[in-house]
Amino acid sequence: MFVQNILGIETSCDETGVAVYNPERGIVAELVYTQADHAAYGGVVPELASRDHVRKLPGMIREVLDRAELQAGDLDAVAYTAGPGLAGALLVGASTAVALATAADIPAIAVHHMEGHLLSPLLEDNAPEFPFVALLVSGGHSMLVEVTRPGHYQLLGETLDDAAGEAFDKTARLLGLGFPGGPEVARLAEQGDRERFDFPRPMVNRPGLDFSFSGLKTHTRELVARQSPDDYADIAAGFEQAVVDTLVIKCKRALKQTRLERLIIAGGVSANRRLRAALDQALPGQVYYPRLSLCTDNGAMIAYAGWYRRSEGTTDGKVAVRPRWPLDQLLPMASVDGQTGDGKRET
Ligand code: KG4
Ligand code: ZN
């Protein structure tokens, strides 16, 4: 199937993302709107998220098409996040995408949000070759995945409780910081002493590649209760370092276990500068990550993953979302199966 301009729509959580991807031109235009209403609640309120997507999405699609100097009729496919995520929020993107695709008589492609994250480092000039290990760390997921080729994902380990981003968000709340917590904790941590408080390094002494972050949260809560706000920077720094150290140890272990040489990191927490620096130091020349704007939720990664799965697009007008959708249940890719290419090839 000849697909040139593909529109990507992301609405799984609190970011509305829209982008056009073209295999010849890369990301042609993109916009991300981050909903601000949730900050007052310290977490994403599903109903507010859905309503905000409804308000924002149509205008953002218009704006992205204008910036790309395209008409709706120039699109060859519309990709949308079908899951995992908040059901109502997903439905806004899915129904908009299917309506647009049906009107334009082009395929609508249901994309797995984490596959979008996982493929996002391939949008960069120094894209890794397959196979590789992927560390996916976002607000809802933390997992290590063995990626032999596009669409072939084997789960190596995952969090047994909180996701890494969730741990950052909860710690931010304990420290009286805003939402999302990751960037705020990281900012405060820059002024702190990483070694003053002794944080546990969860699960590192146990074999295997699973994570656990809820113990860190409990430890932080107890520290906050004992210390004064003057100590919060040191607490933030100690917490961040504990998460970073744990992730680095698990990534090294995953490479060793799989005997693979390349690691990609993606998802919101991969924007963390300390994590990037620590991985670069521990695994020099082996670590790949997307630019900061592609780490957190965005439409470009959905358009790009949709391009990979372009031959799976449907024109039946059915709106389907999967709020729970394990990554390793994804089908191998029909369009690129058997090739280990860089994703820039047309089939
Ligand atoms: O991938 P993402 O945008 O949304 C989900 O799919 O969940 O990830 C959002 C998560 C939030 O928990 C946020 O606190 C975290 O990523 N995050 C960070 C940083 N930037 C975002 N965590 C640590 N350091 C950061 N710089
Ligand atoms: Zn995400």
mmCIF file of C-alpha atoms in Angstrom, residues 41-337:
data_model
loop_
_atom_site.group_PDB
_atom_site.id
_atom_site.type_symbol
_atom_site.label_atom_id
_atom_site.label_comp_id
_atom_site.label_asym_id
_atom_site.label_seq_id
_atom_site.Cartn_x
_atom_site.Cartn_y
_atom_site.Cartn_z
ATOM 1 C CA TYR A 41 -6.060 17.459 41.458
ATOM 2 C CA GLY A 42 -2.509 16.050 41.523
ATOM 3 C CA GLY A 43 -3.388 13.461 38.889
ATOM 4 C CA VAL A 44 -5.276 12.981 35.657
ATOM 5 C CA VAL A 45 -9.063 13.226 36.005
ATOM 6 C CA PRO A 46 -10.457 11.022 33.216
ATOM 7 C CA GLU A 47 -13.649 12.973 32.579
ATOM 8 C CA LEU A 48 -11.804 16.287 32.379
ATOM 9 C CA ALA A 49 -9.268 14.724 30.035
ATOM 10 C CA SER A 50 -11.955 13.503 27.632
ATOM 11 C CA ARG A 51 -13.682 16.866 27.532
ATOM 12 C CA ASP A 52 -10.443 18.706 26.911
ATOM 13 C CA HIS A 53 -9.575 16.390 24.018
ATOM 14 C CA VAL A 54 -13.003 17.109 22.513
ATOM 15 C CA ARG A 55 -12.373 20.836 22.825
ATOM 16 C CA LYS A 56 -8.850 20.797 21.420
ATOM 17 C CA LEU A 57 -8.571 18.044 18.847
ATOM 18 C CA PRO A 58 -10.524 19.424 15.835
ATOM 19 C CA GLY A 59 -8.719 22.782 15.871
ATOM 20 C CA MET A 60 -5.349 21.091 16.299
ATOM 21 C CA ILE A 61 -5.962 18.853 13.279
ATOM 22 C CA ARG A 62 -6.813 21.931 11.219
ATOM 23 C CA GLU A 63 -3.678 23.709 12.452
ATOM 24 C CA VAL A 64 -1.355 20.756 11.780
ATOM 25 C CA LEU A 65 -2.732 20.333 8.249
ATOM 26 C CA ASP A 66 -2.266 24.071 7.638
ATOM 27 C CA ARG A 67 1.319 23.934 8.866
ATOM 28 C CA ALA A 68 1.979 20.892 6.689
ATOM 29 C CA GLU A 69 0.324 22.755 3.789
ATOM 30 C CA LEU A 70 -1.980 19.811 3.240
ATOM 31 C CA GLN A 71 -5.708 19.372 2.788
ATOM 32 C CA ALA A 72 -7.583 16.498 4.400
ATOM 33 C CA GLY A 73 -7.796 15.023 0.893
ATOM 34 C CA ASP A 74 -3.974 14.806 0.716
ATOM 35 C CA LEU A 75 -3.870 12.348 3.618
ATOM 36 C CA ASP A 76 -3.328 8.669 2.845
ATOM 37 C CA ALA A 77 -4.167 7.268 6.298
ATOM 38 C CA VAL A 78 -5.104 8.331 9.817
ATOM 39 C CA ALA A 79 -3.410 6.591 12.767
ATOM 40 C CA TYR A 80 -4.806 6.908 16.264
ATOM 41 C CA THR A 81 -3.976 5.559 19.707
ATOM 42 C CA ALA A 82 -6.432 2.719 20.333
ATOM 43 C CA GLY A 83 -4.947 1.778 23.732
ATOM 44 C CA PRO A 84 -3.830 1.328 26.382
ATOM 45 C CA GLY A 85 -5.146 4.407 28.150
ATOM 46 C CA LEU A 86 -8.243 6.075 29.552
ATOM 47 C CA ALA A 87 -11.316 4.708 27.762
ATOM 48 C CA GLY A 88 -13.122 8.022 27.319
ATOM 49 C CA ALA A 89 -9.982 9.855 26.236
ATOM 50 C CA LEU A 90 -9.101 7.130 23.735
ATOM 51 C CA LEU A 91 -12.622 7.253 22.297
ATOM 52 C CA VAL A 92 -12.276 10.947 21.446
ATOM 53 C CA GLY A 93 -9.189 10.325 19.306
ATOM 54 C CA ALA A 94 -10.519 7.086 17.857
ATOM 55 C CA SER A 95 -13.890 8.471 16.817
ATOM 56 C CA THR A 96 -12.339 11.611 15.340
ATOM 57 C CA ALA A 97 -9.775 9.549 13.416
ATOM 58 C CA VAL A 98 -12.341 7.088 12.112
ATOM 59 C CA ALA A 99 -14.731 9.899 11.115
ATOM 60 C CA LEU A 100 -11.969 11.691 9.217
ATOM 61 C CA ALA A 101 -10.751 8.500 7.564
ATOM 62 C CA THR A 102 -14.260 7.436 6.600
ATOM 63 C CA ALA A 103 -15.051 10.835 5.091
ATOM 64 C CA ALA A 104 -11.803 10.855 3.120
ATOM 65 C CA ASP A 105 -12.155 7.171 2.200
ATOM 66 C CA ILE A 106 -8.726 6.267 3.583
ATOM 67 C CA PRO A 107 -7.689 3.658 6.175
ATOM 68 C CA ALA A 108 -7.850 4.281 9.916
ATOM 69 C CA ILE A 109 -5.013 2.546 11.766
ATOM 70 C CA ALA A 110 -5.332 1.513 15.423
ATOM 71 C CA VAL A 111 -1.965 2.034 17.142
ATOM 72 C CA HIS A 112 -0.710 0.661 20.455
ATOM 73 C CA HIS A 113 0.491 3.605 22.533
ATOM 74 C CA MET A 114 3.565 1.782 23.862
ATOM 75 C CA GLU A 115 4.560 0.665 20.384
ATOM 76 C CA GLY A 116 4.487 4.350 19.506
ATOM 77 C CA HIS A 117 6.912 5.081 22.353
ATOM 78 C CA LEU A 118 9.017 2.044 21.475
ATOM 79 C CA LEU A 119 9.527 3.051 17.845
ATOM 80 C CA SER A 120 10.067 6.761 18.542
ATOM 81 C CA PRO A 121 13.914 6.563 18.747
ATOM 82 C CA LEU A 122 13.832 5.367 15.121
ATOM 83 C CA LEU A 123 12.604 8.809 14.090
ATOM 84 C CA GLU A 124 16.058 10.191 14.910
ATOM 85 C CA ASP A 125 19.004 10.408 12.502
ATOM 86 C CA ASN A 126 21.093 8.037 14.617
ATOM 87 C CA ALA A 127 18.360 5.388 14.707
ATOM 88 C CA PRO A 128 19.385 2.048 16.214
ATOM 89 C CA GLU A 129 19.295 -1.099 14.140
ATOM 90 C CA PHE A 130 17.258 -4.083 15.245
ATOM 91 C CA PRO A 131 17.493 -6.089 17.465
ATOM 92 C CA PHE A 132 17.576 -4.117 20.696
ATOM 93 C CA VAL A 133 16.296 -3.999 24.253
ATOM 94 C CA ALA A 134 13.717 -1.302 25.002
ATOM 95 C CA LEU A 135 13.249 0.302 28.387
ATOM 96 C CA LEU A 136 9.765 1.806 28.303
ATOM 97 C CA VAL A 137 9.155 4.082 31.250
ATOM 98 C CA SER A 138 6.074 6.264 31.316
ATOM 99 C CA GLY A 139 3.334 7.376 33.690
ATOM 100 C CA GLY A 140 1.440 4.129 33.293
ATOM 101 C CA HIS A 141 4.091 1.556 32.352
ATOM 102 C CA SER A 142 7.593 0.416 33.193
ATOM 103 C CA MET A 143 8.912 -2.482 31.202
ATOM 104 C CA LEU A 144 11.893 -4.021 29.537
ATOM 105 C CA VAL A 145 11.184 -5.523 26.160
ATOM 106 C CA GLU A 146 13.299 -7.563 23.782
ATOM 107 C CA VAL A 147 12.695 -6.261 20.268
ATOM 108 C CA THR A 148 13.964 -8.619 17.594
ATOM 109 C CA ARG A 149 12.302 -6.680 14.794
ATOM 110 C CA PRO A 150 9.339 -4.310 14.426
ATOM 111 C CA GLY A 151 6.252 -5.905 15.909
ATOM 112 C CA HIS A 152 8.116 -8.713 17.692
ATOM 113 C CA TYR A 153 8.115 -7.832 21.363
ATOM 114 C CA GLN A 154 8.990 -10.115 24.204
ATOM 115 C CA LEU A 155 8.408 -8.827 27.699
ATOM 116 C CA LEU A 156 11.540 -9.288 29.824
ATOM 117 C CA GLY A 157 10.340 -7.575 32.967
ATOM 118 C CA GLU A 158 7.852 -5.030 34.227
ATOM 119 C CA THR A 159 6.870 -3.167 37.335
ATOM 120 C CA LEU A 160 5.101 -5.142 40.024
ATOM 121 C CA ASP A 161 3.401 -2.028 41.364
ATOM 122 C CA ASP A 162 3.878 1.651 40.438
ATOM 123 C CA ALA A 163 5.246 2.752 37.088
ATOM 124 C CA ALA A 164 8.441 4.819 37.182
ATOM 125 C CA GLY A 165 6.609 7.989 36.114
ATOM 126 C CA GLU A 166 3.898 7.334 38.669
ATOM 127 C CA ALA A 167 6.581 7.113 41.377
ATOM 128 C CA PHE A 168 7.894 10.515 40.264
ATOM 129 C CA ASP A 169 4.359 11.935 40.257
ATOM 130 C CA LYS A 170 3.586 10.614 43.750
ATOM 131 C CA THR A 171 6.907 11.849 45.118
ATOM 132 C CA ALA A 172 6.179 15.269 43.642
ATOM 133 C CA ARG A 173 2.868 15.325 45.458
ATOM 134 C CA LEU A 174 4.555 14.423 48.761
ATOM 135 C CA LEU A 175 7.022 17.264 48.225
ATOM 136 C CA GLY A 176 4.262 19.731 47.386
ATOM 137 C CA LEU A 177 5.340 20.014 43.742
ATOM 138 C CA GLY A 178 3.118 20.268 40.654
ATOM 139 C CA PHE A 179 1.876 17.681 38.183
ATOM 140 C CA PRO A 180 3.301 15.987 36.148
ATOM 141 C CA GLY A 181 5.850 15.360 38.828
ATOM 142 C CA GLY A 182 8.841 14.015 36.894
ATOM 143 C CA PRO A 183 10.203 17.299 35.565
ATOM 144 C CA GLU A 184 9.459 19.068 38.876
ATOM 145 C CA VAL A 185 11.238 16.459 40.999
ATOM 146 C CA ALA A 186 14.168 16.489 38.565
ATOM 147 C CA ARG A 187 14.408 20.290 38.792
ATOM 148 C CA LEU A 188 14.385 20.320 42.592
ATOM 149 C CA ALA A 189 16.836 17.402 42.693
ATOM 150 C CA GLU A 190 19.426 19.502 40.837
ATOM 151 C CA GLN A 191 19.864 21.561 44.005
ATOM 152 C CA GLY A 192 19.989 18.572 46.318
ATOM 153 C CA ASP A 193 22.560 16.253 47.805
ATOM 154 C CA ARG A 194 22.026 12.790 46.289
ATOM 155 C CA GLU A 195 23.805 10.976 49.062
ATOM 156 C CA ARG A 196 22.467 12.582 52.185
ATOM 157 C CA PHE A 197 19.536 10.209 52.570
ATOM 158 C CA ASP A 198 19.858 6.491 52.158
ATOM 159 C CA PHE A 199 17.195 5.339 49.688
ATOM 160 C CA PRO A 200 16.628 1.655 48.933
ATOM 161 C CA ARG A 201 17.462 0.317 45.465
ATOM 162 C CA PRO A 202 14.380 -1.869 45.020
ATOM 163 C CA MET A 203 14.713 -5.355 43.524
ATOM 164 C CA VAL A 204 18.341 -4.983 42.451
ATOM 165 C CA ASN A 205 19.529 -7.815 44.639
ATOM 166 C CA ARG A 206 16.874 -10.159 43.351
ATOM 167 C CA PRO A 207 17.461 -11.923 40.065
ATOM 168 C CA GLY A 208 15.178 -11.094 37.180
ATOM 169 C CA LEU A 209 14.136 -7.963 35.363
ATOM 170 C CA ASP A 210 11.013 -6.858 37.203
ATOM 171 C CA PHE A 211 10.814 -3.502 38.967
ATOM 172 C CA SER A 212 9.060 -2.237 42.057
ATOM 173 C CA PHE A 213 8.734 1.417 42.964
ATOM 174 C CA SER A 214 6.111 1.502 45.694
ATOM 175 C CA GLY A 215 8.717 0.923 48.442
ATOM 176 C CA LEU A 216 10.534 4.062 47.326
ATOM 177 C CA LYS A 217 7.336 6.015 47.656
ATOM 178 C CA THR A 218 6.800 4.734 51.208
ATOM 179 C CA HIS A 219 10.389 5.596 52.072
ATOM 180 C CA THR A 220 9.884 9.107 50.692
ATOM 181 C CA ARG A 221 6.663 9.538 52.645
ATOM 182 C CA GLU A 222 8.371 8.607 55.902
ATOM 183 C CA LEU A 223 11.292 10.934 55.210
ATOM 184 C CA VAL A 224 8.980 13.828 54.381
ATOM 185 C CA ALA A 225 7.130 13.290 57.661
ATOM 186 C CA ARG A 226 10.416 13.465 59.617
ATOM 187 C CA GLN A 227 12.216 16.251 57.752
ATOM 188 C CA SER A 228 11.482 19.906 57.074
ATOM 189 C CA PRO A 229 10.822 21.524 53.669
ATOM 190 C CA ASP A 230 14.456 22.700 53.740
ATOM 191 C CA ASP A 231 15.410 19.064 53.171
ATOM 192 C CA TYR A 232 13.099 18.482 50.206
ATOM 193 C CA ALA A 233 15.782 19.083 47.573
ATOM 194 C CA ASP A 234 17.945 16.389 49.177
ATOM 195 C CA ILE A 235 14.965 14.042 49.317
ATOM 196 C CA ALA A 236 14.147 14.684 45.638
ATOM 197 C CA ALA A 237 17.792 14.079 44.710
ATOM 198 C CA GLY A 238 18.027 10.857 46.714
ATOM 199 C CA PHE A 239 14.777 9.576 45.237
ATOM 200 C CA GLU A 240 15.756 10.406 41.663
ATOM 201 C CA GLN A 241 19.149 8.759 42.090
ATOM 202 C CA ALA A 242 17.549 5.589 43.490
ATOM 203 C CA VAL A 243 15.216 5.313 40.476
ATOM 204 C CA VAL A 244 18.065 6.001 38.048
ATOM 205 C CA ASP A 245 20.411 3.474 39.683
ATOM 206 C CA THR A 246 17.705 0.800 39.695
ATOM 207 C CA LEU A 247 16.879 1.343 36.024
ATOM 208 C CA VAL A 248 20.550 1.329 35.013
ATOM 209 C CA ILE A 249 21.201 -1.968 36.810
ATOM 210 C CA LYS A 250 18.154 -3.586 35.198
ATOM 211 C CA CYS A 251 19.056 -2.330 31.730
ATOM 212 C CA LYS A 252 22.588 -3.702 32.009
ATOM 213 C CA ARG A 253 21.180 -6.996 33.218
ATOM 214 C CA ALA A 254 18.686 -7.131 30.326
ATOM 215 C CA LEU A 255 21.450 -6.603 27.741
ATOM 216 C CA LYS A 256 23.532 -9.301 29.362
ATOM 217 C CA GLN A 257 20.641 -11.749 29.524
ATOM 218 C CA THR A 258 19.590 -11.221 25.897
ATOM 219 C CA ARG A 259 23.192 -10.825 24.660
ATOM 220 C CA LEU A 260 22.047 -7.767 22.763
ATOM 221 C CA GLU A 261 24.194 -4.691 22.336
ATOM 222 C CA ARG A 262 21.742 -1.876 21.888
ATOM 223 C CA LEU A 263 19.325 -0.282 24.332
ATOM 224 C CA ILE A 264 16.625 2.215 23.524
ATOM 225 C CA ILE A 265 14.764 4.197 26.158
ATOM 226 C CA ALA A 266 11.390 5.799 25.542
ATOM 227 C CA GLY A 267 8.329 7.102 27.360
ATOM 228 C CA GLY A 268 7.996 10.178 29.567
ATOM 229 C CA VAL A 269 10.658 9.199 32.107
ATOM 230 C CA SER A 270 13.225 8.770 29.317
ATOM 231 C CA ALA A 271 13.240 12.579 29.209
ATOM 232 C CA ASN A 272 15.057 12.474 32.547
ATOM 233 C CA ARG A 273 18.531 13.919 32.010
ATOM 234 C CA ARG A 274 20.116 12.061 34.923
ATOM 235 C CA LEU A 275 18.801 8.766 33.593
ATOM 236 C CA ARG A 276 20.177 9.478 30.114
ATOM 237 C CA ALA A 277 23.544 10.524 31.478
ATOM 238 C CA ALA A 278 23.814 7.513 33.780
ATOM 239 C CA LEU A 279 22.915 5.088 30.989
ATOM 240 C CA ASP A 280 25.337 6.771 28.574
ATOM 241 C CA GLN A 281 28.054 6.381 31.172
ATOM 242 C CA ALA A 282 27.229 2.773 32.043
ATOM 243 C CA LEU A 283 26.733 1.673 28.431
ATOM 244 C CA PRO A 284 28.821 4.015 26.265
ATOM 245 C CA GLY A 285 27.689 4.160 22.633
ATOM 246 C CA GLN A 286 24.941 1.598 23.201
ATOM 247 C CA VAL A 287 22.030 3.798 24.269
ATOM 248 C CA TYR A 288 19.502 5.436 21.938
ATOM 249 C CA TYR A 289 16.719 7.801 22.844
ATOM 250 C CA PRO A 290 14.438 10.241 21.074
ATOM 251 C CA ARG A 291 14.646 14.031 21.367
ATOM 252 C CA LEU A 292 12.936 15.363 24.491
ATOM 253 C CA SER A 293 9.715 16.364 22.738
ATOM 254 C CA LEU A 294 9.241 12.779 21.509
ATOM 255 C CA CYS A 295 9.706 11.232 24.964
ATOM 256 C CA THR A 296 6.406 12.371 26.399
ATOM 257 C CA ASP A 297 3.128 11.658 24.617
ATOM 258 C CA ASN A 298 2.875 13.071 21.120
ATOM 259 C CA GLY A 299 1.132 12.542 17.793
ATOM 260 C CA ALA A 300 4.327 11.999 15.773
ATOM 261 C CA MET A 301 5.111 8.650 17.382
ATOM 262 C CA ILE A 302 1.552 7.497 16.653
ATOM 263 C CA ALA A 303 1.761 8.584 13.016
ATOM 264 C CA TYR A 304 5.113 6.812 12.739
ATOM 265 C CA ALA A 305 3.921 3.553 14.363
ATOM 266 C CA GLY A 306 0.844 3.797 12.126
ATOM 267 C CA TRP A 307 3.122 3.998 9.123
ATOM 268 C CA TYR A 308 4.757 0.756 10.211
ATOM 269 C CA ARG A 309 1.333 -0.843 10.530
ATOM 270 C CA ARG A 310 -0.116 0.829 7.470
ATOM 271 C CA SER A 311 -1.230 -2.395 5.826
ATOM 272 C CA GLU A 312 -3.415 -3.117 8.876
ATOM 273 C CA GLY A 313 -5.539 -0.001 8.397
ATOM 274 C CA THR A 314 -9.277 -0.527 8.091
ATOM 275 C CA THR A 315 -11.990 1.272 6.166
ATOM 276 C CA ASP A 316 -14.978 -0.315 7.874
ATOM 277 C CA GLY A 317 -15.759 2.771 9.969
ATOM 278 C CA LYS A 318 -15.661 0.835 13.242
ATOM 279 C CA VAL A 319 -14.428 2.705 16.303
ATOM 280 C CA ALA A 320 -12.527 0.303 18.554
ATOM 281 C CA VAL A 321 -10.415 1.103 21.608
ATOM 282 C CA ARG A 322 -8.596 -1.193 24.044
ATOM 283 C CA PRO A 323 -8.009 0.574 27.374
ATOM 284 C CA ARG A 324 -6.066 -2.514 28.508
ATOM 285 C CA TRP A 325 -3.849 -3.928 25.822
ATOM 286 C CA PRO A 326 -0.669 -5.875 26.686
ATOM 287 C CA LEU A 327 2.175 -4.971 24.334
ATOM 288 C CA ASP A 328 3.205 -8.566 23.791
ATOM 289 C CA GLN A 329 -0.249 -9.358 22.423
ATOM 290 C CA LEU A 330 0.426 -7.235 19.368
ATOM 291 C CA LEU A 331 0.510 -9.132 16.102
ATOM 292 C CA PRO A 332 3.693 -9.262 14.061
ATOM 293 C CA MET A 333 3.730 -6.551 11.434
ATOM 294 C CA ALA A 334 2.327 -7.583 8.110
ATOM 295 C CA SER A 335 3.947 -4.704 6.247
ATOM 296 C CA VAL A 336 7.521 -5.074 7.437
ATOM 297 C CA ASP A 337 7.680 -8.667 8.578
#
